[in-house]
Every structure is written in C-alpha cells, then in structure tokens.
Amino acid sequence: MNAADPISELDAVVARSRDAQAKYEAEGSQERYDRAAQAIGWAIMEPGRNRALAELAVETTGLGNVPDKIIKNYRKTLGLLRDIQGVVTCGVIRDDPETGITEVARPKGVVGAVVPSTNPAATPANNIINALKCGNSIVVAPSPKGVACCELLLEFIHAEFAKIGEDPELVQMVPAPGSKEKTQRLMETCDMIVATGSQNNVHRAQTAGTPAVAVGTGNVTVIVDETADLAAAAEKIRASKTFDNATSCSSENAVVVVDVLREAFIEAMEKAGGALVDDEASVVASLWPDGHLNRHVIAQDADKMLSALGLEGQVPEGTEYIAVPTSGIGPEHPLSGEKLSRVLALYGATDFEDAVRIARDIQLHQGAGHSVGLHSTDPSRPMMLARAIPTSRVIVNQAHTFATGGSFTNGMPFSLSMGCGSWGDNAIDENVHWKHFLQSTKIVREIPPREPSLDDIFSDYWETAGK
C-alpha cells in the first residue's frame, strides 16, 4: 500500500473491518453481541466521557450547547440500549412449524456510517451499537468538523473493548483528514450504508451501488388548533425548539395557529420564552445574508442568535427563541424551510382545514415524509393529518424533538435518523434502528399442501359481480 494514497489507506481500513467482522460472526453469540453493545453504550454514557465528548463537539463544530448534548448522548443511548435489551440478533429468530420456515439471524457485514456534525457523538454511537448488536463491523465517516469528536468516541469505545477482550478493529473510522473521495470509496466498498445528514450525502449514499438506509430532510410543521391546551403547547414548543440550539432535524420550523386563538397563543408563547418579531424582511436578510444560512445564527445560543440578527434590546430579557409571522411558502420564502436555529415561522389559518392545507404545502416544499406535530384535544384530528399530509409521523401533544426520535413516554424506537418513505426519497419510513442492521437466512421445509379451491378465493366476488 502507498501510504500517501488516501484511497489505499481507506481500502486497508475496510479490509481490516471485513476480516474482523468475519471472525465476529463466526465466533459470535448473543452474549458477545450484547456485551459489545453495552461496552459502546458505557463508552459514551460514563459521565466524564460524556461531558468530554459534548464539550469537544461544541468546541469543534460550533453547533449546539454542552448541557443539551450531554442529555442527548445519555438519553438517546440509554433508550437504544433499552430497545435492544433481550432482542435476539444471533441464531434462530423465528421458527414457525405451520409454515415450516426457520429464520436465522445474519449480519449485513461491514457497515459504512455517514454521520453529521450536528450530533458528532450521539449519532455514531447509535449506529455503532446497532451494528455490533447485530454482528456487523462498522466504519464511521464523520463530517470534517466531527472528526475530533469521532476520534475521541472511538478511543473511549476501544478502551471499553480492552476490558472485555473485544476486537477494536470492529469499530473504525475513515482516516483523518476526511474527504468526499474517501467517504465515496467507503460507500462503494462496504456492505451496507447508513447515511444521516445533508441531502447531498444521502443522494450519494443512495446512488453508490451499495444497499443504503438513509434519511430525508427535516422541516417540522406543528399545528395548534382551537382545542389545544395553549400553556402546555407553548412550553413543549419552547423546550423542543431550543434544545441543543435547534440542531435536531425534528426541531419545529413552523407553527400554524388557527386565527381564533392567535393572540392567546402569542401570549402563551411569550410567557414560555418566545418573542414575536414582526419584521420578516429584516430577519430574512440577516438569516440569509448571502443566500446561505448565517453561520453566526445556526445552532447558536439565544444571545448569540439575537446579536447576529440585530435584535439585541428589541426583544424581552430572557428571550429563548423568536417567532416571525409569515404567509409565504416555497423557494422565494426561505422562512418556510429548515432554519437550524432558534427561529420559528408563525403562520395563521382560518380554521383547522386551512391549517392542514398550510402544513401540507410546507411539507411539499420541504420536509415531506419526515414528521408533523399537532397540539389538540380533538381525538379525530390526528387521523385527519395522517390521511392528508405526506408524512411518516404525526406527533400528538408532545415536544417534537424529544418525541420523534424515541421517548420514554412513547413507543417510537430511539434513533437519531428518521426514514421518510417515498415522500422523502427514502426506502424506509421508520426510525433507523437495530432491525435495519440485520438480515436473515430462511430454512424452508416441506409442509402439507395448503392449496385453496376457487370457491375459497372467489365466492364473495362472485356474489357481487357474478362469474
């Protein structure tokens, strides 16, 4: 190998990963897979290491804040470990005498994980746990800003592996410095890609010629209807919108409020730390000064965000986020898209039907397939949204960021990667979780014949249409 050749260097990493995975599978057991997953979990959850990773993430990426990243690293990992506890991923996973089929769990092989700078520790840890729980090895491709955090995470994981005698070659990363060429090569030579982050990365993953699990664009829209508990809705929106400085793809980007409660909602919002800024043109000019999102606003603390937008002294003390009234939707109206900041677009609707129309239009512009939210006490309305909007998730009366990717108070799998179905150009419409890192071999035995008669199949049809 030419040491100066970055592609050869990457190929060597993948080759070592493939050798390690083959041994891991051949000598694997459920106990071993579970122990490896636990080791990875403790590598990021141990308090001192969690804080070190959170601090390094903020220092090197300039995104989010340390307290929330500590919470995210902890809760996302704990929730995932709960989800996979007791899950069978080695040996027989189903044995059905009626069909004569025995299903045997098999790993995918070498997983190539493309991860974003917004969650440079939590997302790779999530992928690494899922991969090793299912008998795979993994090579992580961090974003350029996330390299240092990924290196430290792997250092912690390998330290835990040393305690249990596990092979460190099972968990590797693209050699620094990262590059598009190395990541592309990884995607072409691994056995499975899991891609989270920019849609450019997702597109490249889905066209690399390797089976890919990928995610769509987030641009969450939440409806607040006339039956909502406004105080609860306002507090949940605040908590969700401000968490980790809106780095999450599940952070609210637009709220649609029915007109009859507009003033009451604004009052509740202001009590919960939001501020109404009724100057769309000025905010847009400051948020997109050169046609691109202002890096001094993206994922920043409230004070830095307000300063970058020129709003110091123009909003109440203690303002945590701003809401900007708007009505436009589409490319010419950037507030209708994802903002990755503590900035919320506020839309008005004549009634619930109009609110659904607005939410649908926003999703069709950006974020189709990801998720929408609803604050309502009308039990019929979640189903109305589920039928009307191109979305994979309808989050009801919850803080959206905490609910979409799994919560201890709902049944969604813990994940940092949201599949968005065909609406979002994805093959899956689920939260990426352990089952996407597993495949199976089916042993098929002969059983007594189960051939139906024509009458068994067509009797109801013949009664209606005749023969």
Short mmCIF file of C-alpha atoms in Angstrom, two decimals:
data_model
loop_
_atom_site.label_atom_id
_atom_site.label_comp_id
_atom_site.label_asym_id
_atom_site.label_seq_id
_atom_site.Cartn_x
_atom_site.Cartn_y
_atom_site.Cartn_z
CA MET A 1 0.00 0.00 0.00
CA ASN A 2 1.20 3.52 -0.82
CA ALA A 3 0.91 5.41 2.47
CA ALA A 4 0.44 8.64 0.55
CA ASP A 5 -2.59 7.26 -1.26
CA PRO A 6 -5.72 8.10 0.80
CA ILE A 7 -7.90 5.64 -1.09
CA SER A 8 -5.49 2.77 -0.44
CA GLU A 9 -5.44 3.78 3.21
CA LEU A 10 -9.25 3.64 3.30
CA ASP A 11 -9.25 0.29 1.50
CA ALA A 12 -6.95 -1.10 4.18
CA VAL A 13 -9.37 0.04 6.90
CA VAL A 14 -12.27 -1.67 5.14
CA ALA A 15 -10.22 -4.84 4.65
CA ARG A 16 -9.39 -4.98 8.37
CA SER A 17 -13.03 -4.32 9.17
CA ARG A 18 -14.11 -7.16 6.90
CA ASP A 19 -11.67 -9.61 8.50
CA ALA A 20 -12.79 -8.59 11.98
CA GLN A 21 -16.46 -8.94 11.07
CA ALA A 22 -15.97 -12.40 9.61
CA LYS A 23 -14.39 -13.58 12.88
CA TYR A 24 -17.01 -11.76 14.97
CA GLU A 25 -19.78 -13.56 13.10
CA ALA A 26 -18.08 -16.95 13.00
CA GLU A 27 -17.34 -16.86 16.73
CA GLY A 28 -20.40 -14.84 17.64
CA SER A 29 -23.02 -15.41 20.28
CA GLN A 30 -25.87 -13.38 21.63
CA GLU A 31 -23.94 -12.83 24.83
CA ARG A 32 -20.96 -11.46 22.91
CA TYR A 33 -23.06 -9.16 20.74
CA ASP A 34 -24.92 -7.85 23.77
CA ARG A 35 -21.72 -7.27 25.72
CA ALA A 36 -20.21 -5.29 22.85
CA ALA A 37 -23.32 -3.11 22.65
CA GLN A 38 -23.17 -2.47 26.39
CA ALA A 39 -19.49 -1.55 26.17
CA ILE A 40 -20.21 1.02 23.47
CA GLY A 41 -23.09 2.42 25.48
CA TRP A 42 -20.95 2.89 28.57
CA ALA A 43 -18.18 4.44 26.46
CA ILE A 44 -20.42 7.42 25.72
CA MET A 45 -22.66 7.42 28.82
CA GLU A 46 -19.98 7.38 31.53
CA PRO A 47 -20.36 10.91 32.93
CA GLY A 48 -16.80 12.12 32.50
CA ARG A 49 -16.52 10.84 28.95
CA ASN A 50 -20.00 12.10 28.08
CA ARG A 51 -19.02 15.61 29.15
CA ALA A 52 -15.70 15.43 27.31
CA LEU A 53 -17.48 14.43 24.10
CA ALA A 54 -20.13 17.13 24.50
CA GLU A 55 -17.54 19.84 25.15
CA LEU A 56 -15.40 18.74 22.23
CA ALA A 57 -18.43 18.60 19.94
CA VAL A 58 -19.41 22.20 20.67
CA GLU A 59 -15.80 23.40 20.55
CA THR A 60 -15.02 21.82 17.17
CA THR A 61 -18.34 22.17 15.36
CA GLY A 62 -19.61 25.44 16.86
CA LEU A 63 -23.09 23.86 16.95
CA GLY A 64 -25.41 23.29 19.90
CA ASN A 65 -24.61 23.57 23.58
CA VAL A 66 -22.85 21.36 26.08
CA PRO A 67 -25.66 20.68 28.63
CA ASP A 68 -28.09 19.54 25.94
CA LYS A 69 -25.50 17.41 24.17
CA ILE A 70 -24.80 15.66 27.47
CA ILE A 71 -28.52 14.95 27.82
CA LYS A 72 -28.76 13.80 24.20
CA ASN A 73 -25.75 11.48 24.47
CA TYR A 74 -27.18 9.98 27.65
CA ARG A 75 -30.87 9.63 26.81
CA LYS A 76 -30.51 8.53 23.19
CA THR A 77 -28.04 5.85 24.20
CA LEU A 78 -29.99 4.70 27.24
CA GLY A 79 -33.19 4.50 25.19
CA LEU A 80 -31.49 2.49 22.46
CA LEU A 81 -29.99 0.07 24.97
CA ARG A 82 -33.47 -0.37 26.45
CA ASP A 83 -34.91 -1.03 22.99
CA ILE A 84 -32.38 -3.74 22.13
CA GLN A 85 -32.30 -5.42 25.53
CA GLY A 86 -33.42 -9.01 25.09
CA VAL A 87 -33.74 -8.69 21.31
CA VAL A 88 -32.48 -11.83 19.56
CA THR A 89 -29.99 -11.00 16.81
CA CYS A 90 -27.91 -14.20 16.78
CA GLY A 91 -29.12 -17.68 15.87
CA VAL A 92 -32.77 -18.60 15.36
CA ILE A 93 -35.07 -15.58 15.48
CA ARG A 94 -38.24 -17.32 14.29
CA ASP A 95 -39.32 -20.94 14.00
CA ASP A 96 -42.81 -21.49 12.59
CA PRO A 97 -43.99 -25.12 12.37
CA GLU A 98 -47.10 -24.10 10.44
CA THR A 99 -45.11 -22.69 7.52
CA GLY A 100 -42.09 -24.93 8.01
CA ILE A 101 -39.79 -21.91 7.98
CA THR A 102 -36.94 -21.33 10.41
CA GLU A 103 -35.39 -17.88 10.23
CA VAL A 104 -31.74 -17.46 11.19
CA ALA A 105 -30.30 -14.03 12.01
CA ARG A 106 -27.40 -12.87 9.84
CA PRO A 107 -25.41 -9.63 9.92
CA LYS A 108 -25.12 -7.30 6.95
CA GLY A 109 -21.31 -7.30 7.09
CA VAL A 110 -19.28 -4.09 7.05
CA VAL A 111 -21.46 -1.07 7.77
CA GLY A 112 -20.39 2.31 6.42
CA ALA A 113 -21.94 5.06 8.56
CA VAL A 114 -22.00 8.63 7.26
CA VAL A 115 -22.74 10.91 10.23
CA PRO A 116 -23.38 14.66 10.59
CA SER A 117 -21.66 17.43 12.53
CA THR A 118 -24.89 18.23 14.40
CA ASN A 119 -24.59 15.06 16.52
CA PRO A 120 -20.95 14.01 16.19
CA ALA A 121 -21.06 11.62 19.16
CA ALA A 122 -24.67 10.52 19.65
CA THR A 123 -25.33 9.52 16.02
CA PRO A 124 -22.18 7.42 15.50
CA ALA A 125 -22.65 5.78 18.91
CA ASN A 126 -26.22 4.88 17.95
CA ASN A 127 -25.05 3.35 14.66
CA ILE A 128 -22.14 1.53 16.28
CA ILE A 129 -24.37 -0.04 18.94
CA ASN A 130 -26.90 -1.20 16.35
CA ALA A 131 -24.19 -2.57 14.09
CA LEU A 132 -22.42 -4.64 16.73
CA LYS A 133 -25.65 -5.81 18.35
CA CYS A 134 -26.41 -7.45 15.01
CA GLY A 135 -22.97 -8.99 14.37
CA ASN A 136 -21.57 -6.36 12.00
CA SER A 137 -18.40 -4.32 11.98
CA ILE A 138 -18.57 -0.61 11.22
CA VAL A 139 -16.51 2.17 9.68
CA VAL A 140 -17.70 5.69 10.53
CA ALA A 141 -17.33 8.61 8.13
CA PRO A 142 -17.72 11.80 10.19
CA SER A 143 -18.18 15.26 8.75
CA PRO A 144 -14.95 17.33 8.69
CA LYS A 145 -15.97 19.24 11.83
CA GLY A 146 -16.88 15.99 13.58
CA VAL A 147 -13.56 14.19 13.11
CA ALA A 148 -12.08 15.06 16.51
CA CYS A 149 -15.23 14.01 18.35
CA CYS A 150 -15.42 10.73 16.45
CA GLU A 151 -11.76 10.00 17.20
CA LEU A 152 -12.37 10.55 20.91
CA LEU A 153 -15.51 8.40 20.86
CA LEU A 154 -13.61 5.54 19.24
CA GLU A 155 -10.82 5.95 21.79
CA PHE A 156 -13.38 5.50 24.57
CA ILE A 157 -15.02 2.53 22.82
CA HIS A 158 -11.68 0.78 22.28
CA ALA A 159 -10.83 1.33 25.96
CA GLU A 160 -14.06 -0.45 26.91
CA PHE A 161 -13.37 -3.21 24.37
CA ALA A 162 -9.98 -3.78 26.02
CA LYS A 163 -11.81 -4.52 29.29
CA ILE A 164 -13.90 -7.27 27.71
CA GLY A 165 -11.37 -8.62 25.22
CA GLU A 166 -13.26 -7.42 22.13
CA ASP A 167 -11.59 -6.70 18.80
CA PRO A 168 -11.07 -2.93 18.28
CA GLU A 169 -10.96 -3.44 14.51
CA LEU A 170 -14.74 -3.94 14.64
CA VAL A 171 -15.15 -0.19 15.15
CA GLN A 172 -13.08 2.06 12.91
CA MET A 173 -13.39 5.40 11.13
CA VAL A 174 -12.33 6.93 7.86
CA PRO A 175 -8.70 8.01 8.39
CA ALA A 176 -8.31 11.73 9.02
CA PRO A 177 -8.45 14.05 7.28
CA GLY A 178 -11.82 13.09 5.90
CA SER A 179 -12.74 13.76 2.29
CA LYS A 180 -15.60 13.20 -0.11
CA GLU A 181 -13.38 10.81 -2.05
CA LYS A 182 -12.72 8.61 0.98
CA THR A 183 -16.37 8.64 2.02
CA GLN A 184 -17.41 7.76 -1.53
CA ARG A 185 -14.95 4.87 -1.59
CA LEU A 186 -16.28 3.62 1.75
CA MET A 187 -19.84 3.71 0.45
CA GLU A 188 -18.84 1.77 -2.64
CA THR A 189 -16.88 -0.93 -0.80
CA CYS A 190 -18.87 -1.58 2.40
CA ASP A 191 -21.84 -3.96 2.57
CA MET A 192 -24.44 -1.51 3.89
CA ILE A 193 -24.60 2.27 4.16
CA VAL A 194 -26.44 4.19 6.84
CA ALA A 195 -26.43 7.88 5.95
CA THR A 196 -27.59 10.75 8.16
CA GLY A 197 -27.02 14.42 7.42
CA SER A 198 -27.08 16.54 4.30
CA GLN A 199 -29.19 15.52 1.35
CA ASN A 200 -26.02 15.57 -0.74
CA ASN A 201 -24.64 12.77 1.44
CA VAL A 202 -27.95 10.93 1.28
CA HIS A 203 -28.07 11.18 -2.52
CA ARG A 204 -24.52 9.93 -2.83
CA ALA A 205 -25.31 7.05 -0.47
CA GLN A 206 -28.39 6.03 -2.40
CA THR A 207 -26.54 6.07 -5.73
CA ALA A 208 -23.32 4.38 -4.58
CA GLY A 209 -24.42 0.92 -5.68
CA THR A 210 -24.48 -0.40 -2.09
CA PRO A 211 -27.71 -1.06 -0.15
CA ALA A 212 -28.40 2.12 1.81
CA VAL A 213 -30.58 3.16 4.72
CA ALA A 214 -30.92 6.91 4.52
CA VAL A 215 -32.98 9.81 5.82
CA GLY A 216 -34.89 12.75 4.41
CA THR A 217 -34.90 16.46 5.09
CA GLY A 218 -36.43 17.73 8.30
CA ASN A 219 -38.68 20.79 8.27
CA VAL A 220 -41.16 20.15 11.03
CA THR A 221 -44.50 21.94 10.94
CA VAL A 222 -46.75 21.89 14.00
CA ILE A 223 -50.43 22.79 14.11
CA VAL A 224 -52.01 24.36 17.19
CA ASP A 225 -55.80 24.11 16.90
CA GLU A 226 -58.61 25.79 18.80
CA THR A 227 -58.94 22.87 21.25
CA ALA A 228 -55.29 22.88 22.35
CA ASP A 229 -54.02 23.39 25.88
CA LEU A 230 -52.12 26.54 24.98
CA ALA A 231 -49.87 26.73 28.03
CA ALA A 232 -48.78 23.12 27.59
CA ALA A 233 -48.33 23.55 23.83
CA ALA A 234 -46.25 26.70 24.24
CA GLU A 235 -43.97 25.11 26.83
CA LYS A 236 -43.45 21.97 24.72
CA ILE A 237 -42.67 24.04 21.63
CA ARG A 238 -40.14 26.10 23.62
CA ALA A 239 -38.45 23.05 25.10
CA SER A 240 -38.24 21.35 21.73
CA LYS A 241 -37.29 24.38 19.64
CA THR A 242 -34.43 25.43 21.89
CA PHE A 243 -32.98 22.00 22.71
CA ASP A 244 -29.34 21.82 21.62
CA ASN A 245 -29.93 25.13 19.83
CA ALA A 246 -32.26 23.59 17.23
CA THR A 247 -29.65 21.23 15.75
CA SER A 248 -32.18 18.40 15.52
CA CYS A 249 -33.94 17.55 12.27
CA SER A 250 -37.03 17.22 14.49
CA SER A 251 -36.93 20.78 15.76
CA GLU A 252 -40.03 22.82 14.93
CA ASN A 253 -39.51 25.14 11.97
CA ALA A 254 -43.08 26.38 11.55
CA VAL A 255 -46.15 26.62 13.76
CA VAL A 256 -49.58 27.02 12.20
CA VAL A 257 -52.12 28.55 14.58
CA VAL A 258 -55.84 28.89 13.89
CA ASP A 259 -56.82 32.56 13.86
CA VAL A 260 -59.35 32.37 16.68
CA LEU A 261 -56.59 31.77 19.23
CA ARG A 262 -53.72 33.67 17.63
CA GLU A 263 -53.47 36.34 20.33
CA ALA A 264 -53.88 33.82 23.14
CA PHE A 265 -51.18 31.61 21.63
CA ILE A 266 -48.77 34.52 21.26
CA GLU A 267 -49.36 35.43 24.90
CA ALA A 268 -48.69 31.83 25.98
CA MET A 269 -45.64 31.66 23.74
CA GLU A 270 -44.19 34.86 25.22
CA LYS A 271 -44.74 33.56 28.75
CA ALA A 272 -42.78 30.45 27.76
CA GLY A 273 -39.75 32.34 26.46
CA GLY A 274 -40.67 33.10 22.85
CA ALA A 275 -40.71 36.57 21.32
CA LEU A 276 -42.76 37.77 18.37
CA VAL A 277 -40.64 39.63 15.80
CA ASP A 278 -42.98 41.13 13.24
CA ASP A 279 -40.34 42.10 10.67
CA GLU A 280 -39.98 39.24 8.24
CA ALA A 281 -37.84 41.13 5.73
CA SER A 282 -35.22 42.10 8.31
CA VAL A 283 -35.00 38.60 9.78
CA VAL A 284 -34.69 37.00 6.34
CA ALA A 285 -31.96 39.46 5.33
CA SER A 286 -29.98 38.71 8.47
CA LEU A 287 -30.60 34.95 8.45
CA TRP A 288 -29.62 34.53 4.79
CA PRO A 289 -27.20 37.45 4.21
CA ASP A 290 -25.64 35.92 1.08
CA GLY A 291 -28.27 33.37 0.16
CA HIS A 292 -26.89 30.90 2.69
CA LEU A 293 -27.80 30.42 6.34
CA ASN A 294 -25.82 32.75 8.58
CA ARG A 295 -23.27 30.64 10.49
CA HIS A 296 -23.48 33.10 13.38
CA VAL A 297 -27.16 32.15 13.79
CA ILE A 298 -27.15 28.41 13.04
CA ALA A 299 -27.41 26.30 16.22
CA GLN A 300 -26.27 29.17 18.48
CA ASP A 301 -27.27 30.15 22.00
CA ALA A 302 -30.08 32.68 22.21
CA ASP A 303 -27.86 35.68 22.95
CA LYS A 304 -25.57 34.99 20.01
CA MET A 305 -28.53 34.36 17.72
CA LEU A 306 -30.22 37.63 18.72
CA SER A 307 -26.99 39.56 18.25
CA ALA A 308 -26.40 38.10 14.79
CA LEU A 309 -29.97 39.01 13.79
CA GLY A 310 -29.58 42.55 15.11
CA LEU A 311 -32.30 42.04 17.72
CA GLU A 312 -30.39 42.89 20.90
CA GLY A 313 -32.51 45.16 23.05
CA GLN A 314 -35.52 44.70 20.77
CA VAL A 315 -36.93 41.63 22.50
CA PRO A 316 -37.65 40.95 26.19
CA GLU A 317 -34.86 39.89 28.52
CA GLY A 318 -34.65 36.10 28.69
CA THR A 319 -35.97 35.50 25.16
CA GLU A 320 -35.06 31.96 24.15
CA TYR A 321 -36.33 31.94 20.56
CA ILE A 322 -38.17 34.17 18.12
CA ALA A 323 -41.34 33.62 16.09
CA VAL A 324 -41.70 35.50 12.82
CA PRO A 325 -45.18 35.89 11.28
CA THR A 326 -45.24 34.95 7.61
CA SER A 327 -47.60 33.57 4.99
CA GLY A 328 -45.41 32.66 2.03
CA ILE A 329 -44.38 29.11 1.20
CA GLY A 330 -41.77 27.95 -1.30
CA PRO A 331 -38.28 28.77 -2.59
CA GLU A 332 -38.98 32.51 -2.63
CA HIS A 333 -39.96 32.39 1.05
CA PRO A 334 -36.99 30.97 2.97
CA LEU A 335 -38.75 31.11 6.34
CA SER A 336 -40.92 28.23 5.10
CA GLY A 337 -37.87 25.95 5.08
CA GLU A 338 -35.48 24.46 7.63
CA LYS A 339 -33.62 27.11 9.60
CA LEU A 340 -31.40 25.13 12.02
CA SER A 341 -31.73 27.95 14.53
CA ARG A 342 -33.92 29.34 17.28
CA VAL A 343 -36.15 30.96 14.64
CA LEU A 344 -39.73 29.82 14.16
CA ALA A 345 -42.05 30.75 11.28
CA LEU A 346 -45.56 31.59 12.51
CA TYR A 347 -48.49 31.00 10.15
CA GLY A 348 -52.15 31.84 10.66
CA ALA A 349 -55.03 29.65 9.47
CA THR A 350 -58.74 30.42 9.22
CA ASP A 351 -59.65 27.01 10.67
CA PHE A 352 -58.27 23.51 11.12
CA GLU A 353 -58.89 22.55 7.49
CA ASP A 354 -56.90 25.58 6.38
CA ALA A 355 -54.14 24.70 8.87
CA VAL A 356 -53.87 21.23 7.34
CA ARG A 357 -53.61 22.79 3.88
CA ILE A 358 -50.80 25.12 5.00
CA ALA A 359 -48.93 22.30 6.76
CA ARG A 360 -49.24 20.13 3.66
CA ASP A 361 -47.93 22.90 1.40
CA ILE A 362 -44.94 23.46 3.69
CA GLN A 363 -44.13 19.75 3.72
CA LEU A 364 -44.41 19.52 -0.06
CA HIS A 365 -41.98 22.43 -0.30
CA GLN A 366 -39.51 20.86 2.15
CA GLY A 367 -39.58 18.06 4.69
CA ALA A 368 -42.04 15.67 3.07
CA GLY A 369 -42.10 12.30 4.79
CA HIS A 370 -40.36 13.39 8.00
CA SER A 371 -42.91 14.43 10.62
CA VAL A 372 -45.57 16.92 11.60
CA GLY A 373 -46.93 17.84 15.02
CA LEU A 374 -50.36 18.55 16.42
CA HIS A 375 -51.44 20.21 19.65
CA SER A 376 -55.13 19.37 20.05
CA THR A 377 -57.60 17.69 22.36
CA ASP A 378 -59.82 16.58 19.47
CA PRO A 379 -59.20 12.82 19.13
CA SER A 380 -60.28 12.76 15.48
CA ARG A 381 -57.69 15.20 14.21
CA PRO A 382 -54.51 13.09 14.32
CA MET A 383 -56.14 10.70 11.84
CA MET A 384 -57.11 13.62 9.62
CA LEU A 385 -53.46 14.68 9.49
CA ALA A 386 -52.28 11.12 8.90
CA ARG A 387 -54.52 10.86 5.85
CA ALA A 388 -53.92 14.34 4.44
CA ILE A 389 -50.20 15.07 4.78
CA PRO A 390 -47.24 13.25 3.14
CA THR A 391 -45.57 12.33 6.42
CA SER A 392 -44.28 9.26 8.24
CA ARG A 393 -45.04 10.55 11.74
CA VAL A 394 -47.77 12.61 13.39
CA ILE A 395 -46.58 13.68 16.84
CA VAL A 396 -49.52 14.49 19.12
CA ASN A 397 -49.28 16.84 22.12
CA GLN A 398 -45.55 16.28 22.63
CA ALA A 399 -42.32 18.24 22.42
CA HIS A 400 -41.46 17.28 18.88
CA THR A 401 -37.68 16.97 19.14
CA PHE A 402 -37.92 14.59 22.08
CA ALA A 403 -40.80 12.53 20.68
CA THR A 404 -39.88 11.85 17.06
CA GLY A 405 -36.61 10.04 17.69
CA GLY A 406 -37.96 7.93 20.53
CA SER A 407 -39.05 8.84 24.03
CA PHE A 408 -39.57 7.06 27.31
CA THR A 409 -43.18 8.28 27.08
CA ASN A 410 -44.00 6.98 23.58
CA GLY A 411 -43.37 3.83 21.61
CA MET A 412 -41.06 5.13 18.87
CA PRO A 413 -37.66 3.41 18.63
CA PHE A 414 -34.80 5.55 19.93
CA SER A 415 -32.88 6.88 16.95
CA LEU A 416 -31.22 9.98 15.55
CA SER A 417 -32.08 9.06 11.95
CA MET A 418 -35.60 9.36 10.57
CA GLY A 419 -36.52 7.45 7.43
CA CYS A 420 -39.03 9.45 5.37
CA GLY A 421 -40.51 6.92 2.95
CA SER A 422 -41.03 7.58 -0.74
CA TRP A 423 -42.17 11.12 0.15
CA GLY A 424 -38.60 11.88 1.26
CA ASP A 425 -36.91 9.68 -1.38
CA ASN A 426 -36.06 7.01 1.20
CA ALA A 427 -36.54 3.24 1.13
CA ILE A 428 -37.81 3.18 4.73
CA ASP A 429 -40.41 5.22 6.62
CA GLU A 430 -39.26 4.21 10.10
CA ASN A 431 -36.77 5.42 12.67
CA VAL A 432 -33.49 3.73 11.77
CA HIS A 433 -32.95 1.06 14.41
CA TRP A 434 -31.50 -2.38 15.04
CA LYS A 435 -33.63 -4.32 12.58
CA HIS A 436 -32.18 -2.36 9.66
CA PHE A 437 -28.72 -3.73 10.56
CA LEU A 438 -29.88 -7.35 10.35
CA GLN A 439 -30.89 -9.77 7.62
CA SER A 440 -31.79 -13.44 7.76
CA THR A 441 -31.45 -16.82 6.12
CA LYS A 442 -34.65 -18.83 5.80
CA ILE A 443 -34.61 -22.62 6.16
CA VAL A 444 -37.65 -23.82 4.21
CA ARG A 445 -39.13 -27.29 4.82
CA GLU A 446 -41.96 -29.05 3.07
CA ILE A 447 -45.38 -28.96 4.76
CA PRO A 448 -48.78 -30.47 3.94
CA PRO A 449 -50.35 -28.76 0.90
CA ARG A 450 -52.45 -25.65 1.51
CA GLU A 451 -53.86 -25.08 -1.98
CA PRO A 452 -57.28 -23.33 -1.85
CA SER A 453 -60.23 -24.04 -4.11
CA LEU A 454 -61.53 -21.39 -6.48
CA ASP A 455 -64.59 -21.06 -4.26
CA ASP A 456 -62.36 -20.26 -1.27
CA ILE A 457 -60.95 -17.30 -3.17
CA PHE A 458 -63.77 -16.01 -5.33
CA SER A 459 -67.07 -16.80 -3.55
CA ASP A 460 -67.55 -13.27 -2.19
CA TYR A 461 -66.56 -11.73 -5.51
CA TRP A 462 -68.94 -13.97 -7.49
CA GLU A 463 -71.80 -12.98 -5.21
CA THR A 464 -71.16 -9.35 -6.10
CA ALA A 465 -70.07 -9.48 -9.74
CA GLY A 466 -71.09 -12.94 -10.95
CA LYS A 467 -68.87 -15.38 -12.79
#
